[in-house]
Each structure stands twice: as C-alpha cells, then as structure tokens.
PDB file of C-alpha atoms and ligand atoms in Angstrom:
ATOM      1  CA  UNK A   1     -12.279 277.788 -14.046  1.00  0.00           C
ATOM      2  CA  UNK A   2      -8.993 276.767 -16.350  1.00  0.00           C
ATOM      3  CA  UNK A   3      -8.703 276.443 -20.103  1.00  0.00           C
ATOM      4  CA  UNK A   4      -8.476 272.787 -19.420  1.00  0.00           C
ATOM      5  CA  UNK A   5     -11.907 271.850 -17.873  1.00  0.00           C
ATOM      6  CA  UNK A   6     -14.176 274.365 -19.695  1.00  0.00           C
ATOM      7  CA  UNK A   7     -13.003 272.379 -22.939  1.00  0.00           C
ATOM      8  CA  UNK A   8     -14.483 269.180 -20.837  1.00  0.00           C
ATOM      9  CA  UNK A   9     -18.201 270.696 -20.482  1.00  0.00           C
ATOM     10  CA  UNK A  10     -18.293 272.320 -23.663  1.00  0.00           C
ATOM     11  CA  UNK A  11     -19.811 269.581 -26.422  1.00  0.00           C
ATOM     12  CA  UNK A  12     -17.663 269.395 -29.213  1.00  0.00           C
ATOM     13  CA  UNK A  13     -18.954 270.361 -32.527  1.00  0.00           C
ATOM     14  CA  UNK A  14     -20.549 267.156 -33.883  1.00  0.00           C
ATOM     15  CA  UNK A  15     -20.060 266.284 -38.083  1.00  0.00           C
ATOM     16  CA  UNK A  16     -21.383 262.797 -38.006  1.00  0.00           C
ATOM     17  CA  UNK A  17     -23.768 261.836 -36.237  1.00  0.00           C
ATOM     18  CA  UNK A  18     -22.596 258.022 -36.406  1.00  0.00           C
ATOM     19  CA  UNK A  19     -18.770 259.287 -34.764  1.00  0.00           C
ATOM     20  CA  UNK A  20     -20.703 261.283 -31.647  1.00  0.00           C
ATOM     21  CA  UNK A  21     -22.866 258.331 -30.746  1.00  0.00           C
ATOM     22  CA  UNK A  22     -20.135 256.170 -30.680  1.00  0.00           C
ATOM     23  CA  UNK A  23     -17.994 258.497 -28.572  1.00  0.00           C
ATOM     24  CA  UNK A  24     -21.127 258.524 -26.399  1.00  0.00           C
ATOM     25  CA  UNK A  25     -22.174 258.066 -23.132  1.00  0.00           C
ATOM     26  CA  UNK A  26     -24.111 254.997 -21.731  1.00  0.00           C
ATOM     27  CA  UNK A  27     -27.888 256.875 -22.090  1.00  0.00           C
ATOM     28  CA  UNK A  28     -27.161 258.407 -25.346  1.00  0.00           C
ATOM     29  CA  UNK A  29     -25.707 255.139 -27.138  1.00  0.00           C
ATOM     30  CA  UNK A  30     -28.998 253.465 -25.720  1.00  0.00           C
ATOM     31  CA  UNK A  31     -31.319 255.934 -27.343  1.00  0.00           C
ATOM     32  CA  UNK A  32     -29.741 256.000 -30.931  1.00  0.00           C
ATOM     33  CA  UNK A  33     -28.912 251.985 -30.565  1.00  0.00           C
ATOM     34  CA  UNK A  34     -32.181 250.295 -28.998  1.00  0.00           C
ATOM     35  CA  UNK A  35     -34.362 248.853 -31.523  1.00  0.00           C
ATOM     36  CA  UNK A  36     -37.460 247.212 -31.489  1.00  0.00           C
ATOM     37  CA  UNK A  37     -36.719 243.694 -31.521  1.00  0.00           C
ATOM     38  CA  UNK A  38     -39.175 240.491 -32.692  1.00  0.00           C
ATOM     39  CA  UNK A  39     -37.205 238.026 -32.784  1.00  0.00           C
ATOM     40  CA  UNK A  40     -36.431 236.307 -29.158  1.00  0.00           C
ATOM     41  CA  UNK A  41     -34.438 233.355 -28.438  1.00  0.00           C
ATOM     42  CA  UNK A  42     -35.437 230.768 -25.555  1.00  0.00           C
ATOM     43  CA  UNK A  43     -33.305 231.595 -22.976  1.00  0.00           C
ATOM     44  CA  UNK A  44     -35.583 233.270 -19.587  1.00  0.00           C
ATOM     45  CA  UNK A  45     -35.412 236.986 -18.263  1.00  0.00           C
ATOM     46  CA  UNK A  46     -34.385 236.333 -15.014  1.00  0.00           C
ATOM     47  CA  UNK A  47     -36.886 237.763 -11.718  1.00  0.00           C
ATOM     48  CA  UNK A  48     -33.783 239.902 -10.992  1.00  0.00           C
ATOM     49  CA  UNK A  49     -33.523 241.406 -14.383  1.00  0.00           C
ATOM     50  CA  UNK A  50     -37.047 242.145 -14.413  1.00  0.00           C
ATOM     51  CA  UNK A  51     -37.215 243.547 -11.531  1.00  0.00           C
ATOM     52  CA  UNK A  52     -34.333 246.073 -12.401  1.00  0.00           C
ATOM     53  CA  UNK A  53     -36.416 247.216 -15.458  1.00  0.00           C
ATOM     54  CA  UNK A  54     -39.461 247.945 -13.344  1.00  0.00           C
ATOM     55  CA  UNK A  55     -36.944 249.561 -10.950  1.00  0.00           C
ATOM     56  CA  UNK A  56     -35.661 251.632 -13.666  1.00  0.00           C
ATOM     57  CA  UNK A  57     -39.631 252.097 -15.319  1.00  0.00           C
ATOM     58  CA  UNK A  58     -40.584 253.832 -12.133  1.00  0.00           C
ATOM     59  CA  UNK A  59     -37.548 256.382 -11.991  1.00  0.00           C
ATOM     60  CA  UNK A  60     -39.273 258.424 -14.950  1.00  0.00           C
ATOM     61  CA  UNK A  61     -39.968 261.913 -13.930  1.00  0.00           C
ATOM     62  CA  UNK A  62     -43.802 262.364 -13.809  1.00  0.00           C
ATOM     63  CA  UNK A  63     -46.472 265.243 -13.442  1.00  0.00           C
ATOM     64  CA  UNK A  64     -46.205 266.001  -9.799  1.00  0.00           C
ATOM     65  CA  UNK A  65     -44.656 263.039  -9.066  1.00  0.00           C
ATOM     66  CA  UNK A  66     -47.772 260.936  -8.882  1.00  0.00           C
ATOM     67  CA  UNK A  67     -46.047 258.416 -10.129  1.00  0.00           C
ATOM     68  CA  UNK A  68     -49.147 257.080 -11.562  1.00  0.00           C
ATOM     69  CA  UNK A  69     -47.635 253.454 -12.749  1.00  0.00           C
ATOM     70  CA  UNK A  70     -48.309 249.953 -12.050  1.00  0.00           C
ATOM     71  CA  UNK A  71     -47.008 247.044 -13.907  1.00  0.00           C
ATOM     72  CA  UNK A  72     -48.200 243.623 -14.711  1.00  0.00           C
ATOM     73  CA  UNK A  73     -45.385 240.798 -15.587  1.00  0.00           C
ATOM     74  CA  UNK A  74     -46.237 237.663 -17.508  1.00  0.00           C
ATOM     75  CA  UNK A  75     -43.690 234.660 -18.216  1.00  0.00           C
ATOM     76  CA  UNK A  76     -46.102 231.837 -18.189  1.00  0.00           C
ATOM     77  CA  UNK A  77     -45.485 230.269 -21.471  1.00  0.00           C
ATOM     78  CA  UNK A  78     -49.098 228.946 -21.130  1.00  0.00           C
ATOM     79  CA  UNK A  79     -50.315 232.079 -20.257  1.00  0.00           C
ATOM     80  CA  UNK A  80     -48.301 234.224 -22.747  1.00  0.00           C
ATOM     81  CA  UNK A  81     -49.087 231.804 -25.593  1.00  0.00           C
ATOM     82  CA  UNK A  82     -53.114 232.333 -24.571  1.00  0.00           C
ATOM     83  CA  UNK A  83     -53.226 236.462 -24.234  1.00  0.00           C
ATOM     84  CA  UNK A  84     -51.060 235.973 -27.879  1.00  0.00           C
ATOM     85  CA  UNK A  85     -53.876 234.542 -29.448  1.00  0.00           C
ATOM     86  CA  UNK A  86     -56.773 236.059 -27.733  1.00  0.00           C
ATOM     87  CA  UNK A  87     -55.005 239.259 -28.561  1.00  0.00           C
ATOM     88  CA  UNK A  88     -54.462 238.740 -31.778  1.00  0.00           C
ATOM     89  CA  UNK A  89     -58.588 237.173 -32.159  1.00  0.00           C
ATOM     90  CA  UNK A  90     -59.314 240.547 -30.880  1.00  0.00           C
ATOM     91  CA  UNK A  91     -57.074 242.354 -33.532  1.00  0.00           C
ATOM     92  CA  UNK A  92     -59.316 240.243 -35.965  1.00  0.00           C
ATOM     93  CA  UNK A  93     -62.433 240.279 -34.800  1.00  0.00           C
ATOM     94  CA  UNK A  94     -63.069 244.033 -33.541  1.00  0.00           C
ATOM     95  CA  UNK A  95     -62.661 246.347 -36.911  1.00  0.00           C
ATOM     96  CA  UNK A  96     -63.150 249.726 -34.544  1.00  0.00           C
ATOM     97  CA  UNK A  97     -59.881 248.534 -32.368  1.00  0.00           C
ATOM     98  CA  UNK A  98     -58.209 248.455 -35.571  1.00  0.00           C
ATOM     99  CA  UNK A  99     -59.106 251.535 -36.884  1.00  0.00           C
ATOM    100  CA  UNK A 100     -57.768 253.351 -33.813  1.00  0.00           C
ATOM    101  CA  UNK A 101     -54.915 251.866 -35.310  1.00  0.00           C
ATOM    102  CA  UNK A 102     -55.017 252.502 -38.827  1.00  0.00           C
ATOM    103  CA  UNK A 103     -55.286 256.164 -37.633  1.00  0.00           C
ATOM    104  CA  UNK A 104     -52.004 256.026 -35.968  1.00  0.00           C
ATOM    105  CA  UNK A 105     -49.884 254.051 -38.710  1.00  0.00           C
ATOM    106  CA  UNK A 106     -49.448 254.826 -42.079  1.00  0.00           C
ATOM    107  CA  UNK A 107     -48.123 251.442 -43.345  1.00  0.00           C
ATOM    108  CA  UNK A 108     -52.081 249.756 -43.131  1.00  0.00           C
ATOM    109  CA  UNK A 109     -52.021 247.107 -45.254  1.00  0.00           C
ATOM    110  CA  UNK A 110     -47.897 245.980 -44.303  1.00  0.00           C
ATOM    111  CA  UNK A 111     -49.736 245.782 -40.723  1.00  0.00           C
ATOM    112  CA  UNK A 112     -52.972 243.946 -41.900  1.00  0.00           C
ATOM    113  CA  UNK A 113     -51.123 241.559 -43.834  1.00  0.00           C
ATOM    114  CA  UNK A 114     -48.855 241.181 -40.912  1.00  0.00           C
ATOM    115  CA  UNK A 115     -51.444 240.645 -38.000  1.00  0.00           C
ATOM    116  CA  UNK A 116     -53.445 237.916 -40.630  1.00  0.00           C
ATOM    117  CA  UNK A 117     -50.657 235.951 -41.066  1.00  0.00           C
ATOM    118  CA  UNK A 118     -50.949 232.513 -39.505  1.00  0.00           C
ATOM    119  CA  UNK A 119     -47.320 233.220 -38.136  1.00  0.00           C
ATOM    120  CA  UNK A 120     -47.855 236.535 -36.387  1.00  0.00           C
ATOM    121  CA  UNK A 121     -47.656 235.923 -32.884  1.00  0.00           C
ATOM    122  CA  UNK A 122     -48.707 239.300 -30.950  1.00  0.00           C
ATOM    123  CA  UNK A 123     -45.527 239.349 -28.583  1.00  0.00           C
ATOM    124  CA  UNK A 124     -43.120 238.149 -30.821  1.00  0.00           C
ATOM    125  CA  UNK A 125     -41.851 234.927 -28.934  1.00  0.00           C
ATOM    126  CA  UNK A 126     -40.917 236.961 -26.093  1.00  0.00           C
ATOM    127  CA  UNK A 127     -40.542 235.237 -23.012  1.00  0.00           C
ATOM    128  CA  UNK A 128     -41.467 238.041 -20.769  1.00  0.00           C
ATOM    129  CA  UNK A 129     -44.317 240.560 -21.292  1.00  0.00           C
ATOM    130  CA  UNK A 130     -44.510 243.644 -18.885  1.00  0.00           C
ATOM    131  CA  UNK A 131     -47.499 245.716 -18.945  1.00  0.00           C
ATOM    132  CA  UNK A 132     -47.878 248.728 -17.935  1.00  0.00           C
ATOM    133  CA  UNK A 133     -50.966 250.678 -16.262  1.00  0.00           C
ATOM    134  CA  UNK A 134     -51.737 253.989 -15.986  1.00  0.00           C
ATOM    135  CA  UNK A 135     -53.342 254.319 -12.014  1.00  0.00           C
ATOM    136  CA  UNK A 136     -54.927 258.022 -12.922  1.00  0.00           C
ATOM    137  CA  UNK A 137     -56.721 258.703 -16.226  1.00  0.00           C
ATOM    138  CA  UNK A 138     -53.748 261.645 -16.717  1.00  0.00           C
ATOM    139  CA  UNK A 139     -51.286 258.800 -15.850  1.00  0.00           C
ATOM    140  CA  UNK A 140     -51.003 257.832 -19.480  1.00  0.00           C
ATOM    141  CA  UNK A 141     -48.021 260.237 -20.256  1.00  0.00           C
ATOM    142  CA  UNK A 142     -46.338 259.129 -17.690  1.00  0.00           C
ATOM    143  CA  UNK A 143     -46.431 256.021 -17.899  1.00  0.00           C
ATOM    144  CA  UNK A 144     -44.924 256.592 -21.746  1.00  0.00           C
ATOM    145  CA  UNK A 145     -41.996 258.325 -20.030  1.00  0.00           C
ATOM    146  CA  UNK A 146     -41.600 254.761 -17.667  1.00  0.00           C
ATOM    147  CA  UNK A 147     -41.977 252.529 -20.576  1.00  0.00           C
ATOM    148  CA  UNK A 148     -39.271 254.033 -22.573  1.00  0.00           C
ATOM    149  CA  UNK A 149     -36.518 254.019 -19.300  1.00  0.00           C
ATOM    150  CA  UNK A 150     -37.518 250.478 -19.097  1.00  0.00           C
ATOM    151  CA  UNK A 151     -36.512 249.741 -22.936  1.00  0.00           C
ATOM    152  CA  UNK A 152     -33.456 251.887 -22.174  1.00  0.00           C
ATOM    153  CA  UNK A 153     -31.869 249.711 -19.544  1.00  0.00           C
ATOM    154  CA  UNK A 154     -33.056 246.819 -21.289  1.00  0.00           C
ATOM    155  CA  UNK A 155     -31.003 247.674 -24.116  1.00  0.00           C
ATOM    156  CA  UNK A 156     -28.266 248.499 -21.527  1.00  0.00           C
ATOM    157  CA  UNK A 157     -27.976 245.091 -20.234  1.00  0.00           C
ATOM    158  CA  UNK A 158     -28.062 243.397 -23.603  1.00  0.00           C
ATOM    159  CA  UNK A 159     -31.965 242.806 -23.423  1.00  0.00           C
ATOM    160  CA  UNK A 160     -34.300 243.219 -26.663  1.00  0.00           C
ATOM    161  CA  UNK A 161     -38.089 244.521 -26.047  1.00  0.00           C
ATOM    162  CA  UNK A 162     -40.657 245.867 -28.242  1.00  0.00           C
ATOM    163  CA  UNK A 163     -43.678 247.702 -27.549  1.00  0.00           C
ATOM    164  CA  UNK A 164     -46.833 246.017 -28.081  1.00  0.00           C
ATOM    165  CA  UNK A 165     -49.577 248.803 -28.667  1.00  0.00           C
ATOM    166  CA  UNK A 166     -51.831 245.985 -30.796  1.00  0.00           C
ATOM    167  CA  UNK A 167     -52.317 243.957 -27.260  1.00  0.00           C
ATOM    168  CA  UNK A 168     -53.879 247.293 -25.340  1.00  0.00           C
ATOM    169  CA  UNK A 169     -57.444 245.998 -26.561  1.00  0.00           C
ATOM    170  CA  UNK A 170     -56.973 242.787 -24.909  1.00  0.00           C
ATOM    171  CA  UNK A 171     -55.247 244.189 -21.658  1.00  0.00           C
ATOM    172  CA  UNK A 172     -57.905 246.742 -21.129  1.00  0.00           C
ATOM    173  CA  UNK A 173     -60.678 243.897 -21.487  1.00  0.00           C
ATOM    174  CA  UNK A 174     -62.430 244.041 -18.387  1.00  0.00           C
ATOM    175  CA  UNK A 175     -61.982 240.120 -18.080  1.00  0.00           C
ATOM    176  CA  UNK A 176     -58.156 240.056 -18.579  1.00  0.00           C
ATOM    177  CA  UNK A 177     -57.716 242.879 -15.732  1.00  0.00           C
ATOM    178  CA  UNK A 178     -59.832 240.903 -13.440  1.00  0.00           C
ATOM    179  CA  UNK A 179     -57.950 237.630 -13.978  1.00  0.00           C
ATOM    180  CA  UNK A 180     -54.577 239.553 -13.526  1.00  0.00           C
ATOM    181  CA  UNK A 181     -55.630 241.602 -10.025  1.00  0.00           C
ATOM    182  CA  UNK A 182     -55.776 244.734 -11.744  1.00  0.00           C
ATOM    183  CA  UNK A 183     -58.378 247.453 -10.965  1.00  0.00           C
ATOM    184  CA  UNK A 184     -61.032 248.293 -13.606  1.00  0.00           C
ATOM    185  CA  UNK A 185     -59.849 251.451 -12.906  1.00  0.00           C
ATOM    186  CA  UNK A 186     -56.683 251.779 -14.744  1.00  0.00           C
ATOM    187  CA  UNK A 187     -56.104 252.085 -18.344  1.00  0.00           C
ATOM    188  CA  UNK A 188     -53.739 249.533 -20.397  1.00  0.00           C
ATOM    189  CA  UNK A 189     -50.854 252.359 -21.525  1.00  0.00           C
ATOM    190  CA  UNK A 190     -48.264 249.830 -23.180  1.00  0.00           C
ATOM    191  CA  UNK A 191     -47.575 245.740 -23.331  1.00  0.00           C
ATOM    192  CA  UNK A 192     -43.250 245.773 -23.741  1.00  0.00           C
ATOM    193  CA  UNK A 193     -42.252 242.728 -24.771  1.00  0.00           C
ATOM    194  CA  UNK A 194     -38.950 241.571 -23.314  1.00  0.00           C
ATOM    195  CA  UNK A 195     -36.170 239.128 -24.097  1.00  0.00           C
ATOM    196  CA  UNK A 196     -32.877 238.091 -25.273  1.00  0.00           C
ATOM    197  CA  UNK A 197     -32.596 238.834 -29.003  1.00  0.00           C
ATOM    198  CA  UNK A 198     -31.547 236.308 -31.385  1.00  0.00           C
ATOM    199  CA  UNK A 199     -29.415 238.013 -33.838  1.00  0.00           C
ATOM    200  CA  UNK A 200     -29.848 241.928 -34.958  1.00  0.00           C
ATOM    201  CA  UNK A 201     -33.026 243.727 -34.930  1.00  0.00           C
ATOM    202  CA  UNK A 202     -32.702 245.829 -38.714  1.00  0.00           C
ATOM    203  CA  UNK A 203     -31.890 249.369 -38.292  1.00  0.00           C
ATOM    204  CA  UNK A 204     -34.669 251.659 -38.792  1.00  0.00           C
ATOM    205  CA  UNK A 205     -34.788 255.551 -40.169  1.00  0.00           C
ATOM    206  CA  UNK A 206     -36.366 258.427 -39.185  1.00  0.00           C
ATOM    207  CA  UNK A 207     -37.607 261.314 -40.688  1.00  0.00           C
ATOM    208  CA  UNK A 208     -35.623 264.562 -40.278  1.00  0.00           C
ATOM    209  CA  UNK A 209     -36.406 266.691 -37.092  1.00  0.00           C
ATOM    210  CA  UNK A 210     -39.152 269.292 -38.102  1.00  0.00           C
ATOM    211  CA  UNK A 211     -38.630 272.022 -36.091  1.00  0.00           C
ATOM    212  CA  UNK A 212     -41.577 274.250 -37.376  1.00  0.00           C
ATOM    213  CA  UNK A 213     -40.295 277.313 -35.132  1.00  0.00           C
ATOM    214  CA  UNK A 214     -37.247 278.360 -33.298  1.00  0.00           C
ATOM    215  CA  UNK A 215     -37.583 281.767 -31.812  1.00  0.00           C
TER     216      UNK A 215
HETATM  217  C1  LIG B 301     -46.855 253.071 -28.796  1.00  0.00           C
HETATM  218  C2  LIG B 301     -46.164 252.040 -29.639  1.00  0.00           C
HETATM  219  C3  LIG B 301     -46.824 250.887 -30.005  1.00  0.00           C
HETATM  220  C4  LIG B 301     -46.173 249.908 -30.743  1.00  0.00           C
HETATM  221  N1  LIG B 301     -46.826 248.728 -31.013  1.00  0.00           N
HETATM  222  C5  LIG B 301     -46.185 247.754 -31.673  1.00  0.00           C
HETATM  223  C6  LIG B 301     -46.814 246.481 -31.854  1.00  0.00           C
HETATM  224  O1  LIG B 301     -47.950 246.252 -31.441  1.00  0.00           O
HETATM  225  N2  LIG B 301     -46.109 245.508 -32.459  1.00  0.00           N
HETATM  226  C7  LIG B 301     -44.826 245.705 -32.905  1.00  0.00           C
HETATM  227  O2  LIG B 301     -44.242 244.780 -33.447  1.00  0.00           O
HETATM  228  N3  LIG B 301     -44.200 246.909 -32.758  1.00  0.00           N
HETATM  229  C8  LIG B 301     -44.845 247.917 -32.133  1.00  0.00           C
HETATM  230  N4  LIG B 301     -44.214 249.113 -31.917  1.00  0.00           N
HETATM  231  C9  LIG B 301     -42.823 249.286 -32.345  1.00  0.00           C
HETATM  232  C10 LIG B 301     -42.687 250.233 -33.526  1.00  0.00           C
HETATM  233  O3  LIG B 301     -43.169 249.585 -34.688  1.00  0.00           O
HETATM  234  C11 LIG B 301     -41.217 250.622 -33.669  1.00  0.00           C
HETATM  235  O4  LIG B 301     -40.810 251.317 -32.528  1.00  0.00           O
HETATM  236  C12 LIG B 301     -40.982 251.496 -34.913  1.00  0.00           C
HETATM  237  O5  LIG B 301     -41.224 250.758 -36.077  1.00  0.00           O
HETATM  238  C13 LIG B 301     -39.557 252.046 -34.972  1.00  0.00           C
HETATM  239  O6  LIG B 301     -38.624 250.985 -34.885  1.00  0.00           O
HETATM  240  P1  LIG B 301     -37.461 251.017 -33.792  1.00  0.00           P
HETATM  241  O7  LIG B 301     -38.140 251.103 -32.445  1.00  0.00           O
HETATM  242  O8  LIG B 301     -36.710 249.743 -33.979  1.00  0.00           O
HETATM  243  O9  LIG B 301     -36.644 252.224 -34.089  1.00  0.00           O
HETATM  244  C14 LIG B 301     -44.841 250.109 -31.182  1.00  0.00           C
HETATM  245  C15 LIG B 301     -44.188 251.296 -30.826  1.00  0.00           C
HETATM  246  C16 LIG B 301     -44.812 252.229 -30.055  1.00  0.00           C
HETATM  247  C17 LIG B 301     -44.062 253.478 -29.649  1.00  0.00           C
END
C-alpha cells in the first residue's frame, strides 16, 4: 500500500468538532445535524417519501435478524387531529402513564406545563405520524435501532421528525391497535412524527461522554 492512500484511511486528527462534521460524510453530518423538530409546515410527505423511510427503518441491524418491526402510518388530518387529543386526554387523565415519564425526564414541570397547555398538540402539527411496533416482546431494541435510521434519512432528504414517546399510552391502548389492524400482540416502541420543517429546530447540547472505564 503507498504513502498516498494510507493517508486516505487514516482519520485525521480532529480539533473541532464543528470543522470534522462539516468535512463529513452524509451519515455523520446527519447524526450531529438532525434535530427534533415541532414545528411543521403544511406541505404533505409524499407515499414515496414515506415509504423510503420505512425502507430505510427496516435496514437496522437487529438481534438475529428477526427483524422484529412493523409500522403503522397515519396522514389523515381527521385522524391525526383525533389520536392528538385522545393522546394527549390520556397524558392528562392517567397520573401512572405519566410517572413512567417523570422517571425518564428530568425537566418535570417544563413537560407538565407543556402537555397542559391548551396549545400542545401531541404530534406537533406533523402531517405524517409513523409508528412503530415491536412484533416480539425483545423486539423493542430493535425497533429503537429502526426508528433512529428512519430520522436519519429523514434528515437526509430535508425532512424534520420527532419522536413522540408521550403517544405510546395511546398506541398501546388495546382499542387504538384494533382500529389500526394491529395485533394485541405487539408493543407500541415509538410514534416519529414526520414533516417538512418550517424554519430551524434550536440546537440542543449534550452532556460530555462519560466513559466510566476504558481498559
Ligand atoms: C424515546 C424518546 C421519546 C421522545 N418523546 C418525545 C415526545 O413525546 N415529544 C417531544 O416533543 N419530543 C420527544 N422526544 C424528543 C426529545 O425531547 C429530543 O430528542 C431531545 O430533547 C434532544 O433534542 P434533539 O433530538 O433535537 O437533539 C423524544 C425522544 C426520544 C428519544
């Protein structure tokens, strides 16, 4: 092997972190550059655009390959604008559902506040929602793995989405899975709300890596 392509395959040192993301490629510049977006303009996700997401959902590596995924799409405005509110009744009305929650995030009351607000709407103003199921009670992890290549090419093709965790309640509710075809089997692993964004999502932070051991 020359001089000249061994200096291609080795990474360069990096000394900002904004410079390397930048410089690179596709995947990478989607991971550090997707955000979570909530607010959607009008325009439709096309059938062919959401079927590329599920396309991409379903090319996440999982255990064995069970592939243990199946996904729900919603883009009735009737329909979207009813599992919005019954979601967010639920959020309301069932205290345990929330506390789930509360155990999860540490920003409670910002969330409360948020969820009582007249103006919350669950997904947003998304005009697509894209559920997806976990077929296997082990298929959860998975299906995490699928949700986030989904949000990935999203972001690659100038979509917005944002998780919905706070509508699981209402698309595990035995009722809801009947009236959408889906076996009382699976589990509800993540609502992803999709659309075009309207303007910038904020940037967020993170907390610095802890790597508690590195042997
Ligand atoms: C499992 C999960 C559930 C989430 N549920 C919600 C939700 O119900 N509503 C919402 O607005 N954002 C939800 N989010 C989005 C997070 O709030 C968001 O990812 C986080 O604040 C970091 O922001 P960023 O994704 O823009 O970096 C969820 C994210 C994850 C991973």
């Amino acid at each position: 092997m020359t001089t000249a392509n061994s200096d291609a395959i080795i990474p360069k040192p990096r000394h900002s972190l904004e410079a390397s993301v930048t410089e690179a490629a596709g995947a990478v510049r989607a991971i550090y550059r997707r955000r979570a977006v909530r607010v959607y303009g009008n325009k439709p996700v096309s059938r062919e655009d959401v079927e590329l997401l599920v396309d991409a959902a379903i090319h996440a590596p999982s255990a064995v390959n069970c592939q243990p995924w199946a996904f729900v799409v919603v883009q009735q405005r009737e329909v979207l604008a009813r599992y919005a509110k019954e979601g967010k009744q639920l959020l309301l009305n069932e205290p345990p559902v929330v506390e789930v929650v509360e155990s999860a995030l540490p920003d409670m009351d910002r969330l409360r506040e948020m969820t009582s607000s007249p103006d919350f709407e669950l997904f947003h103003g998304a005009p697509a929602l894209v559920v997806i199921y976990a077929t296997s009670a082990e298929g959860v992890p998975d299906c995490f793995l699928a949700a986030q290549n989904l949000m990935l090419a999203a972001w690659s093709l100038g979509l917005g989405t944002c998780p919905i965790g706070l509508a699981r309640p209402l698309f595990n509710r035995a009722d809801v899975k009947e009236e959408l075809g889906v076996s009382p089997e699976w589990t509800c692993a993540l609502p992803i709300a999709v659309g075009w964004p309207d303007g910038e999502a904020a940037p967020t932070s993170r907390h610095p890596a802890k790597i508690v051991a590195w042997r």
